[in-house]
PDB file of C-alpha atoms in Angstrom:
ATOM      1  CA  MET M 228      -7.672  62.592 -23.892  1.00 63.00           C
ATOM      2  CA  SER M 229      -9.287  62.106 -21.152  1.00 77.00           C
ATOM      3  CA  LYS M 230     -10.522  59.831 -18.906  1.00 86.00           C
ATOM      4  CA  PRO M 231     -13.457  57.356 -18.904  1.00 93.00           C
ATOM      5  CA  VAL M 232     -16.047  58.190 -16.328  1.00 96.00           C
ATOM      6  CA  ARG M 233     -15.785  55.458 -13.413  1.00 97.00           C
ATOM      7  CA  ARG M 234     -18.906  53.920 -12.602  1.00 98.00           C
ATOM      8  CA  ILE M 235     -19.607  53.296  -9.141  1.00 97.00           C
ATOM      9  CA  LEU M 236     -21.780  51.658  -6.659  1.00 97.00           C
ATOM     10  CA  GLY M 237     -21.317  51.222  -2.804  1.00 96.00           C
ATOM     11  CA  LEU M 238     -22.123  48.049  -1.118  1.00 97.00           C
ATOM     12  CA  SER M 239     -23.651  48.876   2.762  1.00 94.00           C
ATOM     13  CA  GLY M 240     -23.952  45.163   3.748  1.00 95.00           C
ATOM     14  CA  GLY M 241     -27.634  45.226   3.379  1.00 94.00           C
ATOM     15  CA  LYS M 242     -30.053  44.045   1.325  1.00 94.00           C
ATOM     16  CA  ASP M 243     -30.720  47.121  -1.077  1.00 95.00           C
ATOM     17  CA  SER M 244     -27.352  48.193  -2.193  1.00 96.00           C
ATOM     18  CA  THR M 245     -26.631  43.868  -2.793  1.00 97.00           C
ATOM     19  CA  ALA M 246     -29.962  43.734  -4.861  1.00 97.00           C
ATOM     20  CA  LEU M 247     -28.583  46.603  -6.874  1.00 98.00           C
ATOM     21  CA  ALA M 248     -25.414  44.875  -7.584  1.00 98.00           C
ATOM     22  CA  VAL M 249     -27.149  42.047  -8.724  1.00 98.00           C
ATOM     23  CA  LEU M 250     -29.145  44.116 -10.765  1.00 98.00           C
ATOM     24  CA  LEU M 251     -26.219  46.202 -12.344  1.00 98.00           C
ATOM     25  CA  HIS M 252     -23.125  43.373 -12.321  1.00 96.00           C
ATOM     26  CA  LYS M 253     -23.765  42.301 -16.078  1.00 95.00           C
ATOM     27  CA  GLU M 254     -25.202  45.567 -17.089  1.00 97.00           C
ATOM     28  CA  ILE M 255     -22.382  47.219 -16.378  1.00 97.00           C
ATOM     29  CA  PRO M 256     -19.426  45.142 -16.141  1.00 96.00           C
ATOM     30  CA  ASP M 257     -16.736  47.623 -15.404  1.00 96.00           C
ATOM     31  CA  MET M 258     -18.642  48.602 -11.951  1.00 98.00           C
ATOM     32  CA  GLU M 259     -16.072  49.368  -9.167  1.00 98.00           C
ATOM     33  CA  TYR M 260     -17.959  48.045  -5.915  1.00 98.00           C
ATOM     34  CA  PHE M 261     -16.923  49.625  -2.434  1.00 97.00           C
ATOM     35  CA  PHE M 262     -17.395  49.090   0.793  1.00 97.00           C
ATOM     36  CA  CYS M 263     -16.421  51.535   3.862  1.00 96.00           C
ATOM     37  CA  ASP M 264     -15.410  49.650   6.426  1.00 96.00           C
ATOM     38  CA  THR M 265     -14.967  51.320   9.939  1.00 95.00           C
ATOM     39  CA  HIS M 266     -13.605  48.174  11.304  1.00 95.00           C
ATOM     40  CA  LYS M 267     -16.718  48.310  13.832  1.00 96.00           C
ATOM     41  CA  GLU M 268     -18.641  46.344  11.717  1.00 96.00           C
ATOM     42  CA  LEU M 269     -20.504  42.974  12.939  1.00 96.00           C
ATOM     43  CA  GLN M 270     -19.179  39.501  11.441  1.00 96.00           C
ATOM     44  CA  GLU M 271     -22.109  39.060   9.883  1.00 96.00           C
ATOM     45  CA  THR M 272     -21.444  42.259   7.317  1.00 97.00           C
ATOM     46  CA  TYR M 273     -18.350  40.676   6.188  1.00 97.00           C
ATOM     47  CA  ASP M 274     -19.620  37.090   5.868  1.00 97.00           C
ATOM     48  CA  TYR M 275     -22.539  38.631   3.394  1.00 97.00           C
ATOM     49  CA  LEU M 276     -19.706  40.854   1.315  1.00 98.00           C
ATOM     50  CA  ASP M 277     -17.815  37.496   0.981  1.00 98.00           C
ATOM     51  CA  ARG M 278     -21.442  35.804  -0.036  1.00 97.00           C
ATOM     52  CA  ILE M 279     -21.552  38.471  -2.590  1.00 98.00           C
ATOM     53  CA  LYS M 280     -18.068  38.177  -3.793  1.00 98.00           C
ATOM     54  CA  ALA M 281     -18.108  34.362  -4.653  1.00 97.00           C
ATOM     55  CA  ARG M 282     -22.037  34.433  -5.971  1.00 97.00           C
ATOM     56  CA  LEU M 283     -21.268  37.447  -7.968  1.00 97.00           C
ATOM     57  CA  GLY M 284     -18.259  36.957  -9.486  1.00 97.00           C
ATOM     58  CA  ILE M 285     -17.167  40.958  -8.942  1.00 97.00           C
ATOM     59  CA  LYS M 286     -14.458  42.832  -6.658  1.00 97.00           C
ATOM     60  CA  ILE M 287     -15.539  44.827  -4.102  1.00 98.00           C
ATOM     61  CA  HIS M 288     -12.834  47.608  -2.540  1.00 98.00           C
ATOM     62  CA  TYR M 289     -12.443  47.879   0.760  1.00 97.00           C
ATOM     63  CA  LEU M 290     -12.026  51.781   1.677  1.00 97.00           C
ATOM     64  CA  SER M 291     -10.871  52.445   5.024  1.00 96.00           C
ATOM     65  CA  ALA M 292     -10.032  56.261   6.703  1.00 94.00           C
ATOM     66  CA  LYS M 293      -6.630  56.279   7.249  1.00 92.00           C
ATOM     67  CA  ARG M 294      -7.401  56.879  11.642  1.00 92.00           C
ATOM     68  CA  GLY M 295      -9.965  54.617  13.216  1.00 93.00           C
ATOM     69  CA  PHE M 296     -12.951  55.726  15.770  1.00 95.00           C
ATOM     70  CA  ASP M 297     -10.849  55.608  18.708  1.00 94.00           C
ATOM     71  CA  HIS M 298      -8.611  58.408  17.019  1.00 95.00           C
ATOM     72  CA  TRP M 299     -11.575  60.498  15.728  1.00 94.00           C
ATOM     73  CA  LEU M 300     -13.648  60.070  19.398  1.00 92.00           C
ATOM     74  CA  ASP M 301     -10.307  61.910  20.835  1.00 90.00           C
ATOM     75  CA  VAL M 302     -10.398  64.418  18.429  1.00 92.00           C
ATOM     76  CA  TYR M 303     -13.763  64.722  19.411  1.00 90.00           C
ATOM     77  CA  GLY M 304     -13.508  65.348  22.556  1.00 88.00           C
ATOM     78  CA  GLY M 305     -15.073  61.705  23.846  1.00 88.00           C
ATOM     79  CA  VAL M 306     -18.230  63.036  22.567  1.00 90.00           C
ATOM     80  CA  LEU M 307     -19.857  59.977  20.942  1.00 92.00           C
ATOM     81  CA  PRO M 308     -21.667  60.638  17.388  1.00 93.00           C
ATOM     82  CA  SER M 309     -25.260  60.423  17.620  1.00 90.00           C
ATOM     83  CA  PRO M 310     -28.371  61.807  15.247  1.00 88.00           C
ATOM     84  CA  LYS M 311     -27.337  65.657  15.420  1.00 86.00           C
ATOM     85  CA  MET M 312     -23.570  64.793  15.326  1.00 89.00           C
ATOM     86  CA  ARG M 313     -22.766  62.193  12.997  1.00 91.00           C
ATOM     87  CA  TRP M 314     -18.753  62.650  12.634  1.00 93.00           C
ATOM     88  CA  CYS M 315     -18.227  59.246  12.256  1.00 93.00           C
ATOM     89  CA  THR M 316     -20.009  59.568   8.567  1.00 91.00           C
ATOM     90  CA  LYS M 317     -18.245  62.292   7.730  1.00 91.00           C
ATOM     91  CA  GLN M 318     -14.160  61.312   8.581  1.00 93.00           C
ATOM     92  CA  MET M 319     -15.317  56.886   8.312  1.00 94.00           C
ATOM     93  CA  LYS M 320     -17.358  56.844   5.290  1.00 93.00           C
ATOM     94  CA  ILE M 321     -17.997  59.850   3.170  1.00 92.00           C
ATOM     95  CA  LEU M 322     -14.118  60.852   3.241  1.00 93.00           C
ATOM     96  CA  PRO M 323     -12.668  58.048   1.973  1.00 95.00           C
ATOM     97  CA  LEU M 324     -15.055  57.539  -0.740  1.00 94.00           C
ATOM     98  CA  GLU M 325     -14.592  61.038  -2.191  1.00 94.00           C
ATOM     99  CA  LYS M 326     -10.602  60.224  -1.852  1.00 95.00           C
ATOM    100  CA  PHE M 327     -11.179  56.942  -3.662  1.00 96.00           C
ATOM    101  CA  VAL M 328     -12.994  58.931  -6.524  1.00 96.00           C
ATOM    102  CA  GLY M 329     -10.726  62.129  -6.250  1.00 95.00           C
ATOM    103  CA  ASP M 330     -11.366  64.386  -9.266  1.00 94.00           C
ATOM    104  CA  ASP M 331     -12.312  61.823 -11.376  1.00 96.00           C
ATOM    105  CA  GLU M 332     -15.573  61.739 -12.867  1.00 96.00           C
ATOM    106  CA  ALA M 333     -18.127  59.657 -11.693  1.00 97.00           C
ATOM    107  CA  ILE M 334     -21.550  58.113 -11.681  1.00 96.00           C
ATOM    108  CA  SER M 335     -22.619  56.837  -8.690  1.00 96.00           C
ATOM    109  CA  TYR M 336     -25.492  54.128  -8.486  1.00 96.00           C
ATOM    110  CA  ILE M 337     -27.597  54.380  -5.197  1.00 94.00           C
ATOM    111  CA  GLY M 338     -30.114  51.611  -4.255  1.00 94.00           C
ATOM    112  CA  ILE M 339     -32.825  53.624  -3.025  1.00 92.00           C
ATOM    113  CA  ARG M 340     -36.043  51.876  -3.310  1.00 93.00           C
ATOM    114  CA  ALA M 341     -39.320  53.299  -5.317  1.00 93.00           C
ATOM    115  CA  ASP M 342     -41.004  53.001  -2.522  1.00 89.00           C
ATOM    116  CA  GLU M 343     -38.764  55.194  -0.238  1.00 86.00           C
ATOM    117  CA  SER M 344     -38.901  58.818   0.186  1.00 77.00           C
ATOM    118  CA  ARG M 345     -34.885  59.461   1.662  1.00 71.00           C
ATOM    119  CA  GLU M 346     -32.402  59.760  -1.137  1.00 63.00           C
ATOM    120  CA  GLY M 347     -29.248  58.279   0.173  1.00 63.00           C
ATOM    121  CA  TYR M 348     -25.632  60.245   0.503  1.00 64.00           C
ATOM    122  CA  ILE M 349     -25.347  62.168  -2.207  1.00 68.00           C
ATOM    123  CA  SER M 350     -22.035  63.890  -2.454  1.00 73.00           C
ATOM    124  CA  THR M 351     -21.430  67.423  -2.914  1.00 78.00           C
ATOM    125  CA  LYS M 352     -18.617  67.092  -5.099  1.00 86.00           C
ATOM    126  CA  PRO M 353     -19.931  67.925  -8.899  1.00 91.00           C
ATOM    127  CA  ASN M 354     -17.676  65.379 -10.467  1.00 94.00           C
ATOM    128  CA  ILE M 355     -19.824  62.773  -8.410  1.00 94.00           C
ATOM    129  CA  LYS M 356     -23.240  62.297  -9.919  1.00 94.00           C
ATOM    130  CA  PRO M 357     -26.104  60.044  -8.413  1.00 94.00           C
ATOM    131  CA  VAL M 358     -28.569  57.785  -9.983  1.00 95.00           C
ATOM    132  CA  PHE M 359     -31.287  55.920  -8.927  1.00 95.00           C
ATOM    133  CA  PRO M 360     -31.994  52.405 -10.707  1.00 97.00           C
ATOM    134  CA  PHE M 361     -34.649  51.205  -8.729  1.00 97.00           C
ATOM    135  CA  LYS M 362     -36.524  54.685  -8.493  1.00 95.00           C
ATOM    136  CA  GLU M 363     -36.182  54.727 -12.202  1.00 95.00           C
ATOM    137  CA  ARG M 364     -37.529  50.797 -13.260  1.00 96.00           C
ATOM    138  CA  GLY M 365     -40.238  51.143 -10.543  1.00 96.00           C
ATOM    139  CA  LEU M 366     -38.495  48.885  -7.967  1.00 96.00           C
ATOM    140  CA  VAL M 367     -39.833  48.676  -4.971  1.00 95.00           C
ATOM    141  CA  LYS M 368     -39.089  45.971  -1.748  1.00 91.00           C
ATOM    142  CA  ALA M 369     -40.448  43.345  -3.118  1.00 92.00           C
ATOM    143  CA  ASP M 370     -38.558  43.689  -6.174  1.00 96.00           C
ATOM    144  CA  ILE M 371     -35.730  43.306  -4.133  1.00 95.00           C
ATOM    145  CA  ILE M 372     -35.842  40.307  -2.072  1.00 94.00           C
ATOM    146  CA  ARG M 373     -37.063  38.372  -5.306  1.00 96.00           C
ATOM    147  CA  LEU M 374     -33.704  40.095  -6.803  1.00 97.00           C
ATOM    148  CA  LEU M 375     -31.520  39.006  -3.795  1.00 97.00           C
ATOM    149  CA  GLU M 376     -33.548  35.187  -3.088  1.00 96.00           C
ATOM    150  CA  GLU M 377     -32.880  34.717  -7.358  1.00 96.00           C
ATOM    151  CA  SER M 378     -28.899  35.051  -6.952  1.00 97.00           C
ATOM    152  CA  GLY M 379     -28.688  32.524  -4.393  1.00 96.00           C
ATOM    153  CA  ILE M 380     -27.234  35.338  -2.337  1.00 97.00           C
ATOM    154  CA  GLY M 381     -30.531  35.630   0.017  1.00 96.00           C
ATOM    155  CA  LEU M 382     -30.569  38.736   3.030  1.00 94.00           C
ATOM    156  CA  PRO M 383     -27.119  38.534   5.478  1.00 94.00           C
ATOM    157  CA  ASP M 384     -27.552  36.729   8.784  1.00 94.00           C
ATOM    158  CA  TYR M 385     -27.919  39.636  11.191  1.00 94.00           C
ATOM    159  CA  TYR M 386     -31.244  40.746   9.641  1.00 92.00           C
ATOM    160  CA  ARG M 387     -33.167  37.932  12.046  1.00 91.00           C
ATOM    161  CA  TRP M 388     -32.675  40.702  14.700  1.00 92.00           C
ATOM    162  CA  ARG M 389     -31.527  43.534  13.051  1.00 92.00           C
ATOM    163  CA  SER M 390     -33.449  45.550  10.770  1.00 86.00           C
ATOM    164  CA  ARG M 391     -30.389  47.668   8.733  1.00 83.00           C
ATOM    165  CA  SER M 392     -26.295  47.094   8.169  1.00 88.00           C
ATOM    166  CA  GLY M 393     -24.005  49.435  10.224  1.00 90.00           C
ATOM    167  CA  CYS M 394     -21.644  49.695  12.716  1.00 95.00           C
ATOM    168  CA  PHE M 395     -22.222  47.658  16.080  1.00 96.00           C
ATOM    169  CA  PHE M 396     -22.892  50.580  17.924  1.00 95.00           C
ATOM    170  CA  CYS M 397     -24.880  52.579  15.397  1.00 94.00           C
ATOM    171  CA  PHE M 398     -26.746  54.937  17.434  1.00 92.00           C
ATOM    172  CA  PHE M 399     -29.444  54.429  15.387  1.00 91.00           C
ATOM    173  CA  GLN M 400     -29.942  51.169  16.910  1.00 91.00           C
ATOM    174  CA  ARG M 401     -33.693  50.506  17.983  1.00 92.00           C
ATOM    175  CA  LYS M 402     -33.983  49.386  21.929  1.00 94.00           C
ATOM    176  CA  TYR M 403     -34.652  45.805  20.973  1.00 94.00           C
ATOM    177  CA  GLU M 404     -31.806  45.562  18.799  1.00 95.00           C
ATOM    178  CA  TRP M 405     -29.240  47.055  21.911  1.00 97.00           C
ATOM    179  CA  VAL M 406     -31.072  43.896  23.955  1.00 97.00           C
ATOM    180  CA  ARG M 407     -30.501  41.437  20.960  1.00 96.00           C
ATOM    181  CA  LEU M 408     -26.699  42.925  20.384  1.00 97.00           C
ATOM    182  CA  ALA M 409     -26.443  42.064  24.075  1.00 98.00           C
ATOM    183  CA  GLU M 410     -27.544  38.338  23.183  1.00 97.00           C
ATOM    184  CA  GLU M 411     -26.088  37.570  19.864  1.00 97.00           C
ATOM    185  CA  HIS M 412     -22.447  39.501  20.332  1.00 98.00           C
ATOM    186  CA  PRO M 413     -21.678  40.087  24.218  1.00 98.00           C
ATOM    187  CA  ASN M 414     -18.386  41.250  23.383  1.00 98.00           C
ATOM    188  CA  LEU M 415     -19.178  43.720  21.110  1.00 97.00           C
ATOM    189  CA  PHE M 416     -21.873  44.904  23.350  1.00 98.00           C
ATOM    190  CA  ASN M 417     -19.626  45.225  26.300  1.00 97.00           C
ATOM    191  CA  GLU M 418     -17.070  47.216  23.865  1.00 96.00           C
ATOM    192  CA  ALA M 419     -19.971  49.547  23.260  1.00 96.00           C
ATOM    193  CA  VAL M 420     -21.053  49.966  26.958  1.00 96.00           C
ATOM    194  CA  LYS M 421     -17.356  50.961  27.267  1.00 93.00           C
ATOM    195  CA  TYR M 422     -17.357  53.627  24.950  1.00 94.00           C
ATOM    196  CA  GLU M 423     -20.328  55.387  27.027  1.00 92.00           C
ATOM    197  CA  GLN M 424     -17.934  55.393  30.496  1.00 87.00           C
ATOM    198  CA  ASN M 425     -14.298  56.752  31.564  1.00 73.00           C
ATOM    199  CA  HIS M 426     -14.310  59.116  29.622  1.00 74.00           C
ATOM    200  CA  SER M 427     -11.113  62.085  31.134  1.00 71.00           C
ATOM    201  CA  ASP M 428     -13.353  64.485  30.793  1.00 75.00           C
ATOM    202  CA  GLY M 429     -15.368  62.839  33.923  1.00 76.00           C
ATOM    203  CA  ARG M 430     -19.102  63.371  31.796  1.00 80.00           C
ATOM    204  CA  THR M 431     -20.706  60.153  30.599  1.00 81.00           C
ATOM    205  CA  TYR M 432     -22.114  60.055  26.591  1.00 87.00           C
ATOM    206  CA  THR M 433     -24.797  57.576  25.639  1.00 92.00           C
ATOM    207  CA  TRP M 434     -25.698  55.885  22.438  1.00 94.00           C
ATOM    208  CA  THR M 435     -29.225  56.281  23.166  1.00 92.00           C
ATOM    209  CA  GLU M 436     -30.702  59.460  24.302  1.00 87.00           C
ATOM    210  CA  GLY M 437     -31.854  59.877  28.585  1.00 87.00           C
ATOM    211  CA  GLU M 438     -30.457  56.505  29.358  1.00 93.00           C
ATOM    212  CA  THR M 439     -27.091  53.972  29.470  1.00 95.00           C
ATOM    213  CA  LEU M 440     -26.595  50.869  27.687  1.00 96.00           C
ATOM    214  CA  LEU M 441     -26.611  49.443  31.202  1.00 96.00           C
ATOM    215  CA  GLU M 442     -29.754  50.927  32.031  1.00 96.00           C
ATOM    216  CA  LEU M 443     -31.361  49.583  28.803  1.00 96.00           C
ATOM    217  CA  LEU M 444     -30.628  46.665  29.695  1.00 97.00           C
ATOM    218  CA  ASP M 445     -32.247  45.954  32.864  1.00 97.00           C
ATOM    219  CA  ARG M 446     -35.179  46.928  31.191  1.00 96.00           C
ATOM    220  CA  LYS M 447     -34.433  43.713  29.135  1.00 96.00           C
ATOM    221  CA  ASP M 448     -37.476  42.100  29.216  1.00 96.00           C
ATOM    222  CA  GLU M 449     -39.706  45.101  29.406  1.00 95.00           C
ATOM    223  CA  ILE M 450     -38.478  45.807  25.626  1.00 95.00           C
ATOM    224  CA  ILE M 451     -38.792  42.031  24.795  1.00 94.00           C
ATOM    225  CA  ALA M 452     -42.247  42.017  25.704  1.00 95.00           C
ATOM    226  CA  GLN M 453     -43.288  45.062  23.870  1.00 92.00           C
ATOM    227  CA  HIS M 454     -41.493  44.019  20.588  1.00 91.00           C
ATOM    228  CA  GLU M 455     -43.558  40.503  20.604  1.00 90.00           C
ATOM    229  CA  LYS M 456     -46.437  42.697  21.150  1.00 90.00           C
ATOM    230  CA  ALA M 457     -45.846  44.560  17.826  1.00 86.00           C
ATOM    231  CA  MET M 458     -44.294  41.821  16.292  1.00 85.00           C
ATOM    232  CA  ALA M 459     -47.429  39.849  17.014  1.00 87.00           C
ATOM    233  CA  ARG M 460     -49.605  42.645  15.466  1.00 86.00           C
ATOM    234  CA  GLU M 461     -47.405  42.656  12.753  1.00 80.00           C
ATOM    235  CA  LYS M 462     -48.049  39.274  11.859  1.00 80.00           C
ATOM    236  CA  LYS M 463     -51.702  39.306  12.311  1.00 80.00           C
ATOM    237  CA  ALA M 464     -52.309  42.493   9.686  1.00 78.00           C
ATOM    238  CA  ALA M 465     -49.434  40.389   7.044  1.00 75.00           C
ATOM    239  CA  PRO M 466     -49.998  36.591   8.071  1.00 76.00           C
ATOM    240  CA  ASN M 467     -47.695  36.561   4.937  1.00 72.00           C
ATOM    241  CA  ARG M 468     -45.013  39.088   5.106  1.00 69.00           C
ATOM    242  CA  PRO M 469     -41.598  37.389   5.826  1.00 68.00           C
ATOM    243  CA  LEU M 470     -40.007  37.803   9.028  1.00 64.00           C
ATOM    244  CA  ALA M 471     -37.168  39.882   7.906  1.00 65.00           C
ATOM    245  CA  GLU M 472     -39.660  42.440   6.278  1.00 69.00           C
ATOM    246  CA  ALA M 473     -42.178  42.186   9.392  1.00 68.00           C
ATOM    247  CA  LEU M 474     -38.904  42.629  11.996  1.00 72.00           C
ATOM    248  CA  GLU M 475     -37.847  45.836   9.942  1.00 70.00           C
ATOM    249  CA  ALA M 476     -41.855  47.131   9.816  1.00 69.00           C
ATOM    250  CA  VAL M 477     -41.483  46.702  13.956  1.00 69.00           C
ATOM    251  CA  LEU M 478     -38.511  48.348  14.179  1.00 69.00           C
ATOM    252  CA  ASP M 479     -39.296  51.674  12.332  1.00 62.00           C
ATOM    253  CA  GLU M 480     -42.874  51.477  13.337  1.00 56.00           C
ATOM    254  CA  GLU M 481     -41.064  52.007  17.618  1.00 48.00           C
ATOM    255  CA  ASP M 482     -38.651  54.804  16.645  1.00 45.00           C
ATOM    256  CA  ASP M 483     -39.290  57.474  13.451  1.00 39.00           C
ATOM    257  CA  GLU M 484     -35.782  58.441  13.856  1.00 40.00           C
ATOM    258  CA  LEU M 485     -34.252  58.560   9.802  1.00 40.00           C
ATOM    259  CA  PRO M 486     -31.309  56.166   9.418  1.00 43.00           C
ATOM    260  CA  CYS M 487     -28.033  57.547   8.781  1.00 47.00           C
ATOM    261  CA  LEU M 488     -28.227  58.699   4.591  1.00 44.00           C
ATOM    262  CA  ALA M 489     -24.729  57.683   4.504  1.00 48.00           C
ATOM    263  CA  CYS M 490     -25.229  54.224   5.810  1.00 53.00           C
ATOM    264  CA  ASN M 491     -25.572  52.262   2.053  1.00 55.00           C
ATOM    265  CA  LEU M 492     -21.787  53.147   1.291  1.00 62.00           C
TER     266      LEU M 492
END
């Protein structure tokens, strides 16, 4: 007798995957929800996951790599992950997920909206089939915000200063987000600084191309001033847009790097 097809939904601690859980948790009662925990997340992310569990009455599987970030950093010779070398995504998100699924047939529900051009992480394993409910139903960002508000879950607290979920030292952070990390979580910012320093080969690796975090922080006033000008322009162009949406639009404008395609896991 063959096993039933598993239905899985990866929660990132961000708005889109959460809205997808809101949309589907009654439609698909046997859904398996998971979160790939790098153990380098913001506390706000864990708090938001607790809120999701409480509001929806669901269980979340917390998946982790057998070895942590520091182990893999050593394996990769101290080279910090970057847009061109995303070893953290492979080792700490993709492999734990594929181990969780194993050889079972699974349908993976992915929270990519109809107004987005990206696809998110799609497994290369033939037994994991992706589906895109938002795209299929034509749901866009405004629908996602509505789903979250109506559910009582709302947005995660970090959206006050950060545009997406992910590790506190994520290399896709914009410069303004690094500045705000230093203000909101100075201990985590200092930890990220330490990762740039003290490598056995004597080299310095940086999270942002072309400057260290300490050099970036020296330009704090300049970075904040540029950001505030951009926010003012955004507010003028769309005065009724919620702060979180305006922040996301400005940060996407400031840096056209695509976000990590597996950070929706």
